[in-house]
Amino acid sequence: MTATINLPRDAGRSSVAHYAAGNRLLASLPESDLRHLSAQMQAVTVDVGEVLYEPGRPIDYVYFPGDCLVSLLAVAEGRMTLEVGSVSREGVLGASVALGNDLAQVRAVVQRSGSALRIARADFCAEFAQIESLQRLLYRYTDRLLAHAIQIAVCSRFHVLEARLARSLLITRDRLQSEKFHLTHEFLAHTLGVRRVGVTKAASALQQQKLITYSRGNIEILDSAGLEAVSCRCYELVKDSDTAGMANVFV
């Protein structure tokens, strides 16, 4: 992974309205508030592996993902990482700037390429201060994201790698709404905080049980129920938290 921030390519302001409908947070705003906020946004595309934020570096833009998926990695000693969350169409990246936190706390890496909307930090803070509906949504969403991070931290400390990998694959499936996706051994090693050989062994075990197929980073979940049975209960807790939490977000 590169340590430098690689901002995505500008896809043009004409696509803003289209992409706003693809993000659940934005789509939940009253039409007048969304129109006002969208006037400050740009539609962009992001590629797999792009680093949007780096710990300790300034947050220049706040992102509202559309069909992309972004992994949030805690970083220790500049090289050891552990995924503490992921954000797709249900959420936002960098909203902490509204609370005065201008520096990123995690490494945000694009896990699946796709579209997003971005808004400059200063513009977002100005809009956040004025739009009450945006404030309510983001307070609730941030609380849910924190609960997710806590559960993953507990999982990483107490559960075996095979169960953790199953949990990670299931969460990725839910975020992408697809049984098929691409994740390299190297990326999984970064998200799970282990060496690549550990990922290889755990993935092979799941494959031998005919729960998944895994070839050159291409993953297909063959037996969702079986994979959930192998996963630790953390997946169920995260899923229930997402279901209940997001229901409370979008009210």
JSON list of C-alpha atoms in Angstrom, two decimals:
[
{"chain": "A", "resi": 1, "resn": "MET", "atom": "CA", "xyz": [0.00, 0.00, 0.00]},
{"chain": "A", "resi": 2, "resn": "THR", "atom": "CA", "xyz": [1.20, 3.46, -0.82]},
{"chain": "A", "resi": 3, "resn": "ALA", "atom": "CA", "xyz": [1.62, 5.83, 2.11]},
{"chain": "A", "resi": 4, "resn": "THR", "atom": "CA", "xyz": [0.66, 8.88, 0.10]},
{"chain": "A", "resi": 5, "resn": "ILE", "atom": "CA", "xyz": [-2.87, 10.17, -0.42]},
{"chain": "A", "resi": 6, "resn": "ASN", "atom": "CA", "xyz": [-4.04, 9.50, -3.98]},
{"chain": "A", "resi": 7, "resn": "LEU", "atom": "CA", "xyz": [-7.11, 11.60, -4.66]},
{"chain": "A", "resi": 8, "resn": "PRO", "atom": "CA", "xyz": [-9.57, 10.20, -7.21]},
{"chain": "A", "resi": 9, "resn": "ARG", "atom": "CA", "xyz": [-10.13, 11.58, -10.68]},
{"chain": "A", "resi": 10, "resn": "ASP", "atom": "CA", "xyz": [-12.84, 14.22, -11.15]},
{"chain": "A", "resi": 11, "resn": "ALA", "atom": "CA", "xyz": [-15.85, 12.76, -12.93]},
{"chain": "A", "resi": 12, "resn": "GLY", "atom": "CA", "xyz": [-17.64, 16.08, -13.41]},
{"chain": "A", "resi": 13, "resn": "ARG", "atom": "CA", "xyz": [-20.28, 18.07, -11.52]},
{"chain": "A", "resi": 14, "resn": "SER", "atom": "CA", "xyz": [-23.05, 17.08, -13.95]},
{"chain": "A", "resi": 15, "resn": "SER", "atom": "CA", "xyz": [-23.20, 13.64, -12.30]},
{"chain": "A", "resi": 16, "resn": "VAL", "atom": "CA", "xyz": [-23.74, 14.94, -8.76]},
{"chain": "A", "resi": 17, "resn": "ALA", "atom": "CA", "xyz": [-27.52, 14.49, -8.71]},
{"chain": "A", "resi": 18, "resn": "HIS", "atom": "CA", "xyz": [-27.21, 10.96, -10.07]},
{"chain": "A", "resi": 19, "resn": "TYR", "atom": "CA", "xyz": [-24.62, 9.90, -7.51]},
{"chain": "A", "resi": 20, "resn": "ALA", "atom": "CA", "xyz": [-26.40, 11.56, -4.58]},
{"chain": "A", "resi": 21, "resn": "ALA", "atom": "CA", "xyz": [-29.28, 9.12, -5.07]},
{"chain": "A", "resi": 22, "resn": "GLY", "atom": "CA", "xyz": [-26.80, 6.25, -4.69]},
{"chain": "A", "resi": 23, "resn": "ASN", "atom": "CA", "xyz": [-25.74, 7.20, -1.16]},
{"chain": "A", "resi": 24, "resn": "ARG", "atom": "CA", "xyz": [-28.28, 6.39, 1.55]},
{"chain": "A", "resi": 25, "resn": "LEU", "atom": "CA", "xyz": [-27.24, 9.23, 3.84]},
{"chain": "A", "resi": 26, "resn": "LEU", "atom": "CA", "xyz": [-27.61, 11.83, 1.13]},
{"chain": "A", "resi": 27, "resn": "ALA", "atom": "CA", "xyz": [-30.81, 10.28, -0.21]},
{"chain": "A", "resi": 28, "resn": "SER", "atom": "CA", "xyz": [-32.31, 10.55, 3.30]},
{"chain": "A", "resi": 29, "resn": "LEU", "atom": "CA", "xyz": [-31.89, 14.33, 3.44]},
{"chain": "A", "resi": 30, "resn": "PRO", "atom": "CA", "xyz": [-34.87, 16.58, 2.69]},
{"chain": "A", "resi": 31, "resn": "GLU", "atom": "CA", "xyz": [-34.80, 17.59, -0.96]},
{"chain": "A", "resi": 32, "resn": "SER", "atom": "CA", "xyz": [-34.06, 21.24, -0.25]},
{"chain": "A", "resi": 33, "resn": "ASP", "atom": "CA", "xyz": [-31.13, 20.37, 2.06]},
{"chain": "A", "resi": 34, "resn": "LEU", "atom": "CA", "xyz": [-29.73, 17.88, -0.44]},
{"chain": "A", "resi": 35, "resn": "ARG", "atom": "CA", "xyz": [-29.95, 20.43, -3.24]},
{"chain": "A", "resi": 36, "resn": "HIS", "atom": "CA", "xyz": [-28.08, 22.98, -1.14]},
{"chain": "A", "resi": 37, "resn": "LEU", "atom": "CA", "xyz": [-25.37, 20.51, -0.11]},
{"chain": "A", "resi": 38, "resn": "SER", "atom": "CA", "xyz": [-24.99, 19.05, -3.62]},
{"chain": "A", "resi": 39, "resn": "ALA", "atom": "CA", "xyz": [-24.11, 22.47, -5.00]},
{"chain": "A", "resi": 40, "resn": "GLN", "atom": "CA", "xyz": [-20.76, 22.16, -3.16]},
{"chain": "A", "resi": 41, "resn": "MET", "atom": "CA", "xyz": [-19.99, 18.60, -4.32]},
{"chain": "A", "resi": 42, "resn": "GLN", "atom": "CA", "xyz": [-18.06, 16.91, -7.07]},
{"chain": "A", "resi": 43, "resn": "ALA", "atom": "CA", "xyz": [-18.72, 13.48, -8.58]},
{"chain": "A", "resi": 44, "resn": "VAL", "atom": "CA", "xyz": [-15.54, 11.39, -8.63]},
{"chain": "A", "resi": 45, "resn": "THR", "atom": "CA", "xyz": [-14.36, 7.86, -9.36]},
{"chain": "A", "resi": 46, "resn": "VAL", "atom": "CA", "xyz": [-11.94, 5.93, -7.15]},
{"chain": "A", "resi": 47, "resn": "ASP", "atom": "CA", "xyz": [-9.80, 2.92, -8.01]},
{"chain": "A", "resi": 48, "resn": "VAL", "atom": "CA", "xyz": [-8.90, -0.18, -6.02]},
{"chain": "A", "resi": 49, "resn": "GLY", "atom": "CA", "xyz": [-5.92, 0.48, -3.77]},
{"chain": "A", "resi": 50, "resn": "GLU", "atom": "CA", "xyz": [-6.23, 4.28, -3.75]},
{"chain": "A", "resi": 51, "resn": "VAL", "atom": "CA", "xyz": [-5.47, 5.77, -0.35]},
{"chain": "A", "resi": 52, "resn": "LEU", "atom": "CA", "xyz": [-7.96, 8.50, 0.42]},
{"chain": "A", "resi": 53, "resn": "TYR", "atom": "CA", "xyz": [-6.74, 9.23, 3.97]},
{"chain": "A", "resi": 54, "resn": "GLU", "atom": "CA", "xyz": [-3.54, 8.55, 5.85]},
{"chain": "A", "resi": 55, "resn": "PRO", "atom": "CA", "xyz": [-3.29, 8.72, 9.69]},
{"chain": "A", "resi": 56, "resn": "GLY", "atom": "CA", "xyz": [-2.01, 12.07, 10.89]},
{"chain": "A", "resi": 57, "resn": "ARG", "atom": "CA", "xyz": [-2.49, 13.72, 7.49]},
{"chain": "A", "resi": 58, "resn": "PRO", "atom": "CA", "xyz": [-5.05, 16.47, 6.83]},
{"chain": "A", "resi": 59, "resn": "ILE", "atom": "CA", "xyz": [-8.51, 15.49, 5.62]},
{"chain": "A", "resi": 60, "resn": "ASP", "atom": "CA", "xyz": [-8.99, 17.60, 2.51]},
{"chain": "A", "resi": 61, "resn": "TYR", "atom": "CA", "xyz": [-12.29, 16.11, 1.38]},
{"chain": "A", "resi": 62, "resn": "VAL", "atom": "CA", "xyz": [-15.32, 14.38, 2.89]},
{"chain": "A", "resi": 63, "resn": "TYR", "atom": "CA", "xyz": [-16.53, 11.44, 0.77]},
{"chain": "A", "resi": 64, "resn": "PHE", "atom": "CA", "xyz": [-20.01, 10.00, 0.29]},
{"chain": "A", "resi": 65, "resn": "PRO", "atom": "CA", "xyz": [-19.49, 6.63, -1.46]},
{"chain": "A", "resi": 66, "resn": "GLY", "atom": "CA", "xyz": [-21.84, 5.36, -4.12]},
{"chain": "A", "resi": 67, "resn": "ASP", "atom": "CA", "xyz": [-21.02, 1.93, -5.50]},
{"chain": "A", "resi": 68, "resn": "CYS", "atom": "CA", "xyz": [-17.43, 1.86, -4.20]},
{"chain": "A", "resi": 69, "resn": "LEU", "atom": "CA", "xyz": [-16.29, 0.24, -0.94]},
{"chain": "A", "resi": 70, "resn": "VAL", "atom": "CA", "xyz": [-13.64, 1.79, 1.31]},
{"chain": "A", "resi": 71, "resn": "SER", "atom": "CA", "xyz": [-11.77, -0.07, 4.04]},
{"chain": "A", "resi": 72, "resn": "LEU", "atom": "CA", "xyz": [-10.80, 1.76, 7.24]},
{"chain": "A", "resi": 73, "resn": "LEU", "atom": "CA", "xyz": [-7.47, 0.53, 8.59]},
{"chain": "A", "resi": 74, "resn": "ALA", "atom": "CA", "xyz": [-5.94, 1.31, 11.97]},
{"chain": "A", "resi": 75, "resn": "VAL", "atom": "CA", "xyz": [-2.17, 1.63, 11.57]},
{"chain": "A", "resi": 76, "resn": "ALA", "atom": "CA", "xyz": [0.53, 0.77, 14.13]},
{"chain": "A", "resi": 77, "resn": "GLU", "atom": "CA", "xyz": [4.18, 1.73, 13.72]},
{"chain": "A", "resi": 78, "resn": "GLY", "atom": "CA", "xyz": [3.53, 2.85, 10.17]},
{"chain": "A", "resi": 79, "resn": "ARG", "atom": "CA", "xyz": [3.17, -0.67, 8.74]},
{"chain": "A", "resi": 80, "resn": "MET", "atom": "CA", "xyz": [0.96, -2.98, 10.83]},
{"chain": "A", "resi": 81, "resn": "THR", "atom": "CA", "xyz": [-2.72, -2.60, 10.02]},
{"chain": "A", "resi": 82, "resn": "LEU", "atom": "CA", "xyz": [-6.11, -3.87, 11.12]},
{"chain": "A", "resi": 83, "resn": "GLU", "atom": "CA", "xyz": [-9.47, -3.14, 9.53]},
{"chain": "A", "resi": 84, "resn": "VAL", "atom": "CA", "xyz": [-11.79, -1.42, 12.01]},
{"chain": "A", "resi": 85, "resn": "GLY", "atom": "CA", "xyz": [-14.62, -0.74, 9.61]},
{"chain": "A", "resi": 86, "resn": "SER", "atom": "CA", "xyz": [-15.71, -0.28, 6.02]},
{"chain": "A", "resi": 87, "resn": "VAL", "atom": "CA", "xyz": [-17.88, 2.30, 4.30]},
{"chain": "A", "resi": 88, "resn": "SER", "atom": "CA", "xyz": [-20.03, 1.99, 1.20]},
{"chain": "A", "resi": 89, "resn": "ARG", "atom": "CA", "xyz": [-23.27, 3.54, -0.03]},
{"chain": "A", "resi": 90, "resn": "GLU", "atom": "CA", "xyz": [-24.70, 3.60, 3.51]},
{"chain": "A", "resi": 91, "resn": "GLY", "atom": "CA", "xyz": [-22.17, 6.04, 4.91]},
{"chain": "A", "resi": 92, "resn": "VAL", "atom": "CA", "xyz": [-19.63, 8.83, 4.77]},
{"chain": "A", "resi": 93, "resn": "LEU", "atom": "CA", "xyz": [-15.86, 9.24, 5.18]},
{"chain": "A", "resi": 94, "resn": "GLY", "atom": "CA", "xyz": [-14.21, 12.12, 7.01]},
{"chain": "A", "resi": 95, "resn": "ALA", "atom": "CA", "xyz": [-17.26, 13.60, 8.74]},
{"chain": "A", "resi": 96, "resn": "SER", "atom": "CA", "xyz": [-15.18, 14.03, 11.91]},
{"chain": "A", "resi": 97, "resn": "VAL", "atom": "CA", "xyz": [-13.90, 17.31, 10.45]},
{"chain": "A", "resi": 98, "resn": "ALA", "atom": "CA", "xyz": [-17.21, 18.82, 11.55]},
{"chain": "A", "resi": 99, "resn": "LEU", "atom": "CA", "xyz": [-16.13, 18.12, 15.15]},
{"chain": "A", "resi": 100, "resn": "GLY", "atom": "CA", "xyz": [-12.79, 19.85, 14.66]},
{"chain": "A", "resi": 101, "resn": "ASN", "atom": "CA", "xyz": [-10.75, 16.72, 13.85]},
{"chain": "A", "resi": 102, "resn": "ASP", "atom": "CA", "xyz": [-8.91, 17.87, 10.73]},
{"chain": "A", "resi": 103, "resn": "LEU", "atom": "CA", "xyz": [-6.40, 14.99, 10.75]},
{"chain": "A", "resi": 104, "resn": "ALA", "atom": "CA", "xyz": [-7.27, 11.47, 9.68]},
{"chain": "A", "resi": 105, "resn": "GLN", "atom": "CA", "xyz": [-7.17, 8.78, 12.36]},
{"chain": "A", "resi": 106, "resn": "VAL", "atom": "CA", "xyz": [-7.22, 5.79, 10.00]},
{"chain": "A", "resi": 107, "resn": "ARG", "atom": "CA", "xyz": [-5.94, 4.82, 6.58]},
{"chain": "A", "resi": 108, "resn": "ALA", "atom": "CA", "xyz": [-8.87, 4.78, 4.14]},
{"chain": "A", "resi": 109, "resn": "VAL", "atom": "CA", "xyz": [-8.18, 2.45, 1.21]},
{"chain": "A", "resi": 110, "resn": "VAL", "atom": "CA", "xyz": [-10.50, 1.76, -1.71]},
{"chain": "A", "resi": 111, "resn": "GLN", "atom": "CA", "xyz": [-11.49, -1.92, -1.62]},
{"chain": "A", "resi": 112, "resn": "ARG", "atom": "CA", "xyz": [-13.75, -1.82, -4.67]},
{"chain": "A", "resi": 113, "resn": "SER", "atom": "CA", "xyz": [-13.57, 0.83, -7.36]},
{"chain": "A", "resi": 114, "resn": "GLY", "atom": "CA", "xyz": [-16.59, 2.94, -8.15]},
{"chain": "A", "resi": 115, "resn": "SER", "atom": "CA", "xyz": [-18.24, 6.30, -7.72]},
{"chain": "A", "resi": 116, "resn": "ALA", "atom": "CA", "xyz": [-18.46, 8.77, -4.86]},
{"chain": "A", "resi": 117, "resn": "LEU", "atom": "CA", "xyz": [-19.25, 12.37, -4.12]},
{"chain": "A", "resi": 118, "resn": "ARG", "atom": "CA", "xyz": [-16.73, 14.56, -2.37]},
{"chain": "A", "resi": 119, "resn": "ILE", "atom": "CA", "xyz": [-16.89, 17.98, -0.76]},
{"chain": "A", "resi": 120, "resn": "ALA", "atom": "CA", "xyz": [-14.02, 20.15, 0.44]},
{"chain": "A", "resi": 121, "resn": "ARG", "atom": "CA", "xyz": [-13.47, 20.17, 4.20]},
{"chain": "A", "resi": 122, "resn": "ALA", "atom": "CA", "xyz": [-14.25, 23.86, 4.71]},
{"chain": "A", "resi": 123, "resn": "ASP", "atom": "CA", "xyz": [-17.40, 23.66, 2.60]},
{"chain": "A", "resi": 124, "resn": "PHE", "atom": "CA", "xyz": [-18.61, 20.59, 4.48]},
{"chain": "A", "resi": 125, "resn": "CYS", "atom": "CA", "xyz": [-18.07, 22.20, 7.88]},
{"chain": "A", "resi": 126, "resn": "ALA", "atom": "CA", "xyz": [-19.98, 25.30, 6.77]},
{"chain": "A", "resi": 127, "resn": "GLU", "atom": "CA", "xyz": [-22.89, 23.20, 5.47]},
{"chain": "A", "resi": 128, "resn": "PHE", "atom": "CA", "xyz": [-22.90, 20.96, 8.54]},
{"chain": "A", "resi": 129, "resn": "ALA", "atom": "CA", "xyz": [-23.26, 23.98, 10.82]},
{"chain": "A", "resi": 130, "resn": "GLN", "atom": "CA", "xyz": [-26.38, 25.09, 8.92]},
{"chain": "A", "resi": 131, "resn": "ILE", "atom": "CA", "xyz": [-28.20, 21.87, 7.97]},
{"chain": "A", "resi": 132, "resn": "GLU", "atom": "CA", "xyz": [-29.86, 20.28, 11.00]},
{"chain": "A", "resi": 133, "resn": "SER", "atom": "CA", "xyz": [-31.01, 17.20, 9.08]},
{"chain": "A", "resi": 134, "resn": "LEU", "atom": "CA", "xyz": [-27.37, 16.49, 8.13]},
{"chain": "A", "resi": 135, "resn": "GLN", "atom": "CA", "xyz": [-26.30, 16.87, 11.76]},
{"chain": "A", "resi": 136, "resn": "ARG", "atom": "CA", "xyz": [-28.86, 14.33, 12.97]},
{"chain": "A", "resi": 137, "resn": "LEU", "atom": "CA", "xyz": [-27.93, 11.79, 10.30]},
{"chain": "A", "resi": 138, "resn": "LEU", "atom": "CA", "xyz": [-24.21, 12.03, 10.90]},
{"chain": "A", "resi": 139, "resn": "TYR", "atom": "CA", "xyz": [-24.42, 11.86, 14.70]},
{"chain": "A", "resi": 140, "resn": "ARG", "atom": "CA", "xyz": [-26.40, 8.62, 14.43]},
{"chain": "A", "resi": 141, "resn": "TYR", "atom": "CA", "xyz": [-24.20, 7.18, 11.71]},
{"chain": "A", "resi": 142, "resn": "THR", "atom": "CA", "xyz": [-20.98, 7.97, 13.61]},
{"chain": "A", "resi": 143, "resn": "ASP", "atom": "CA", "xyz": [-22.34, 6.19, 16.68]},
{"chain": "A", "resi": 144, "resn": "ARG", "atom": "CA", "xyz": [-23.08, 3.08, 14.60]},
{"chain": "A", "resi": 145, "resn": "LEU", "atom": "CA", "xyz": [-19.62, 3.17, 13.01]},
{"chain": "A", "resi": 146, "resn": "LEU", "atom": "CA", "xyz": [-17.99, 3.35, 16.45]},
{"chain": "A", "resi": 147, "resn": "ALA", "atom": "CA", "xyz": [-20.00, 0.35, 17.67]},
{"chain": "A", "resi": 148, "resn": "HIS", "atom": "CA", "xyz": [-18.84, -1.58, 14.62]},
{"chain": "A", "resi": 149, "resn": "ALA", "atom": "CA", "xyz": [-15.18, -0.70, 15.27]},
{"chain": "A", "resi": 150, "resn": "ILE", "atom": "CA", "xyz": [-15.43, -1.82, 18.91]},
{"chain": "A", "resi": 151, "resn": "GLN", "atom": "CA", "xyz": [-16.89, -5.18, 17.94]},
{"chain": "A", "resi": 152, "resn": "ILE", "atom": "CA", "xyz": [-14.18, -5.80, 15.34]},
{"chain": "A", "resi": 153, "resn": "ALA", "atom": "CA", "xyz": [-11.48, -4.94, 17.88]},
{"chain": "A", "resi": 154, "resn": "VAL", "atom": "CA", "xyz": [-12.92, -7.51, 20.30]},
{"chain": "A", "resi": 155, "resn": "CYS", "atom": "CA", "xyz": [-13.15, -10.06, 17.50]},
{"chain": "A", "resi": 156, "resn": "SER", "atom": "CA", "xyz": [-9.53, -9.52, 16.48]},
{"chain": "A", "resi": 157, "resn": "ARG", "atom": "CA", "xyz": [-8.32, -10.11, 20.04]},
{"chain": "A", "resi": 158, "resn": "PHE", "atom": "CA", "xyz": [-10.30, -13.20, 21.00]},
{"chain": "A", "resi": 159, "resn": "HIS", "atom": "CA", "xyz": [-11.31, -15.19, 17.91]},
{"chain": "A", "resi": 160, "resn": "VAL", "atom": "CA", "xyz": [-9.43, -17.56, 15.62]},
{"chain": "A", "resi": 161, "resn": "LEU", "atom": "CA", "xyz": [-8.38, -16.43, 12.16]},
{"chain": "A", "resi": 162, "resn": "GLU", "atom": "CA", "xyz": [-10.68, -18.75, 10.22]},
{"chain": "A", "resi": 163, "resn": "ALA", "atom": "CA", "xyz": [-13.74, -17.35, 12.01]},
{"chain": "A", "resi": 164, "resn": "ARG", "atom": "CA", "xyz": [-12.48, -13.78, 11.56]},
{"chain": "A", "resi": 165, "resn": "LEU", "atom": "CA", "xyz": [-11.96, -14.32, 7.83]},
{"chain": "A", "resi": 166, "resn": "ALA", "atom": "CA", "xyz": [-15.48, -15.72, 7.51]},
{"chain": "A", "resi": 167, "resn": "ARG", "atom": "CA", "xyz": [-16.81, -12.67, 9.36]},
{"chain": "A", "resi": 168, "resn": "SER", "atom": "CA", "xyz": [-14.86, -10.31, 7.11]},
{"chain": "A", "resi": 169, "resn": "LEU", "atom": "CA", "xyz": [-16.08, -11.99, 3.91]},
{"chain": "A", "resi": 170, "resn": "LEU", "atom": "CA", "xyz": [-19.69, -11.91, 5.08]},
{"chain": "A", "resi": 171, "resn": "ILE", "atom": "CA", "xyz": [-19.50, -8.22, 5.95]},
{"chain": "A", "resi": 172, "resn": "THR", "atom": "CA", "xyz": [-17.93, -7.49, 2.56]},
{"chain": "A", "resi": 173, "resn": "ARG", "atom": "CA", "xyz": [-20.73, -9.44, 0.89]},
{"chain": "A", "resi": 174, "resn": "ASP", "atom": "CA", "xyz": [-23.32, -7.40, 2.75]},
{"chain": "A", "resi": 175, "resn": "ARG", "atom": "CA", "xyz": [-21.66, -4.09, 1.88]},
{"chain": "A", "resi": 176, "resn": "LEU", "atom": "CA", "xyz": [-21.35, -4.99, -1.81]},
{"chain": "A", "resi": 177, "resn": "GLN", "atom": "CA", "xyz": [-24.62, -6.93, -1.97]},
{"chain": "A", "resi": 178, "resn": "SER", "atom": "CA", "xyz": [-22.88, -9.60, -4.01]},
{"chain": "A", "resi": 179, "resn": "GLU", "atom": "CA", "xyz": [-21.65, -13.15, -3.43]},
{"chain": "A", "resi": 180, "resn": "LYS", "atom": "CA", "xyz": [-18.69, -12.50, -5.75]},
{"chain": "A", "resi": 181, "resn": "PHE", "atom": "CA", "xyz": [-15.92, -9.96, -5.21]},
{"chain": "A", "resi": 182, "resn": "HIS", "atom": "CA", "xyz": [-12.16, -9.50, -5.53]},
{"chain": "A", "resi": 183, "resn": "LEU", "atom": "CA", "xyz": [-9.83, -9.40, -2.50]},
{"chain": "A", "resi": 184, "resn": "THR", "atom": "CA", "xyz": [-6.15, -10.28, -2.71]},
{"chain": "A", "resi": 185, "resn": "HIS", "atom": "CA", "xyz": [-4.30, -12.24, -0.02]},
{"chain": "A", "resi": 186, "resn": "GLU", "atom": "CA", "xyz": [-2.24, -9.12, 0.63]},
{"chain": "A", "resi": 187, "resn": "PHE", "atom": "CA", "xyz": [-5.30, -6.94, 1.18]},
{"chain": "A", "resi": 188, "resn": "LEU", "atom": "CA", "xyz": [-6.94, -9.51, 3.46]},
{"chain": "A", "resi": 189, "resn": "ALA", "atom": "CA", "xyz": [-3.71, -9.76, 5.44]},
{"chain": "A", "resi": 190, "resn": "HIS", "atom": "CA", "xyz": [-3.79, -5.97, 5.96]},
{"chain": "A", "resi": 191, "resn": "THR", "atom": "CA", "xyz": [-7.45, -5.97, 7.01]},
{"chain": "A", "resi": 192, "resn": "LEU", "atom": "CA", "xyz": [-7.10, -8.90, 9.41]},
{"chain": "A", "resi": 193, "resn": "GLY", "atom": "CA", "xyz": [-3.73, -7.82, 10.82]},
{"chain": "A", "resi": 194, "resn": "VAL", "atom": "CA", "xyz": [-1.95, -11.09, 9.99]},
{"chain": "A", "resi": 195, "resn": "ARG", "atom": "CA", "xyz": [0.68, -12.44, 7.62]},
{"chain": "A", "resi": 196, "resn": "ARG", "atom": "CA", "xyz": [-0.30, -13.59, 4.12]},
{"chain": "A", "resi": 197, "resn": "VAL", "atom": "CA", "xyz": [0.45, -17.20, 4.99]},
{"chain": "A", "resi": 198, "resn": "GLY", "atom": "CA", "xyz": [-2.22, -17.04, 7.68]},
{"chain": "A", "resi": 199, "resn": "VAL", "atom": "CA", "xyz": [-4.79, -15.80, 5.17]},
{"chain": "A", "resi": 200, "resn": "THR", "atom": "CA", "xyz": [-3.79, -18.58, 2.77]},
{"chain": "A", "resi": 201, "resn": "LYS", "atom": "CA", "xyz": [-4.34, -21.27, 5.40]},
{"chain": "A", "resi": 202, "resn": "ALA", "atom": "CA", "xyz": [-7.66, -19.83, 6.58]},
{"chain": "A", "resi": 203, "resn": "ALA", "atom": "CA", "xyz": [-8.97, -19.38, 3.04]},
{"chain": "A", "resi": 204, "resn": "SER", "atom": "CA", "xyz": [-7.91, -22.91, 2.12]},
{"chain": "A", "resi": 205, "resn": "ALA", "atom": "CA", "xyz": [-9.80, -24.25, 5.14]},
{"chain": "A", "resi": 206, "resn": "LEU", "atom": "CA", "xyz": [-12.97, -22.44, 4.07]},
{"chain": "A", "resi": 207, "resn": "GLN", "atom": "CA", "xyz": [-12.50, -23.65, 0.51]},
{"chain": "A", "resi": 208, "resn": "GLN", "atom": "CA", "xyz": [-12.04, -27.26, 1.59]},
{"chain": "A", "resi": 209, "resn": "GLN", "atom": "CA", "xyz": [-15.36, -27.03, 3.41]},
{"chain": "A", "resi": 210, "resn": "LYS", "atom": "CA", "xyz": [-16.91, -25.87, 0.12]},
{"chain": "A", "resi": 211, "resn": "LEU", "atom": "CA", "xyz": [-18.00, -22.60, 1.69]},
{"chain": "A", "resi": 212, "resn": "ILE", "atom": "CA", "xyz": [-16.10, -20.41, -0.78]},
{"chain": "A", "resi": 213, "resn": "THR", "atom": "CA", "xyz": [-14.01, -20.56, -3.91]},
{"chain": "A", "resi": 214, "resn": "TYR", "atom": "CA", "xyz": [-10.87, -18.43, -3.95]},
{"chain": "A", "resi": 215, "resn": "SER", "atom": "CA", "xyz": [-8.57, -18.09, -6.95]},
{"chain": "A", "resi": 216, "resn": "ARG", "atom": "CA", "xyz": [-6.22, -15.19, -7.70]},
{"chain": "A", "resi": 217, "resn": "GLY", "atom": "CA", "xyz": [-8.15, -12.93, -5.38]},
{"chain": "A", "resi": 218, "resn": "ASN", "atom": "CA", "xyz": [-11.52, -13.75, -6.93]},
{"chain": "A", "resi": 219, "resn": "ILE", "atom": "CA", "xyz": [-13.85, -14.89, -4.15]},
{"chain": "A", "resi": 220, "resn": "GLU", "atom": "CA", "xyz": [-17.28, -16.46, -4.43]},
{"chain": "A", "resi": 221, "resn": "ILE", "atom": "CA", "xyz": [-19.35, -17.41, -1.42]},
{"chain": "A", "resi": 222, "resn": "LEU", "atom": "CA", "xyz": [-20.92, -20.80, -2.19]},
{"chain": "A", "resi": 223, "resn": "ASP", "atom": "CA", "xyz": [-22.69, -21.48, 1.10]},
{"chain": "A", "resi": 224, "resn": "SER", "atom": "CA", "xyz": [-23.73, -18.37, 3.02]},
{"chain": "A", "resi": 225, "resn": "ALA", "atom": "CA", "xyz": [-25.39, -20.32, 5.85]},
{"chain": "A", "resi": 226, "resn": "GLY", "atom": "CA", "xyz": [-22.33, -22.53, 6.25]},
{"chain": "A", "resi": 227, "resn": "LEU", "atom": "CA", "xyz": [-20.00, -19.54, 6.25]},
{"chain": "A", "resi": 228, "resn": "GLU", "atom": "CA", "xyz": [-22.12, -17.85, 8.92]},
{"chain": "A", "resi": 229, "resn": "ALA", "atom": "CA", "xyz": [-21.91, -21.04, 11.00]},
{"chain": "A", "resi": 230, "resn": "VAL", "atom": "CA", "xyz": [-18.10, -20.99, 10.78]},
{"chain": "A", "resi": 231, "resn": "SER", "atom": "CA", "xyz": [-17.91, -17.28, 11.55]},
{"chain": "A", "resi": 232, "resn": "CYS", "atom": "CA", "xyz": [-17.76, -16.09, 15.13]},
{"chain": "A", "resi": 233, "resn": "ARG", "atom": "CA", "xyz": [-20.83, -14.45, 16.62]},
{"chain": "A", "resi": 234, "resn": "CYS", "atom": "CA", "xyz": [-19.29, -11.06, 15.87]},
{"chain": "A", "resi": 235, "resn": "TYR", "atom": "CA", "xyz": [-20.75, -11.17, 12.36]},
{"chain": "A", "resi": 236, "resn": "GLU", "atom": "CA", "xyz": [-24.23, -11.61, 13.76]},
{"chain": "A", "resi": 237, "resn": "LEU", "atom": "CA", "xyz": [-23.65, -8.79, 16.25]},
{"chain": "A", "resi": 238, "resn": "VAL", "atom": "CA", "xyz": [-22.30, -6.45, 13.58]},
{"chain": "A", "resi": 239, "resn": "LYS", "atom": "CA", "xyz": [-25.14, -7.34, 11.22]},
{"chain": "A", "resi": 240, "resn": "ASP", "atom": "CA", "xyz": [-27.77, -6.80, 13.94]},
{"chain": "A", "resi": 241, "resn": "SER", "atom": "CA", "xyz": [-26.07, -3.55, 14.92]},
{"chain": "A", "resi": 242, "resn": "ASP", "atom": "CA", "xyz": [-26.07, -2.44, 11.28]},
{"chain": "A", "resi": 243, "resn": "THR", "atom": "CA", "xyz": [-29.72, -3.34, 10.84]},
{"chain": "A", "resi": 244, "resn": "ALA", "atom": "CA", "xyz": [-30.90, -1.65, 14.04]},
{"chain": "A", "resi": 245, "resn": "GLY", "atom": "CA", "xyz": [-28.39, 1.19, 13.83]},
{"chain": "A", "resi": 246, "resn": "MET", "atom": "CA", "xyz": [-29.13, 2.10, 10.24]},
{"chain": "A", "resi": 247, "resn": "ALA", "atom": "CA", "xyz": [-32.86, 1.91, 10.94]},
{"chain": "A", "resi": 248, "resn": "ASN", "atom": "CA", "xyz": [-32.26, 4.56, 13.59]},
{"chain": "A", "resi": 249, "resn": "VAL", "atom": "CA", "xyz": [-30.06, 6.60, 11.25]},
{"chain": "A", "resi": 250, "resn": "PHE", "atom": "CA", "xyz": [-32.59, 6.87, 8.46]},
{"chain": "A", "resi": 251, "resn": "VAL", "atom": "CA", "xyz": [-35.62, 8.08, 10.43]}
]
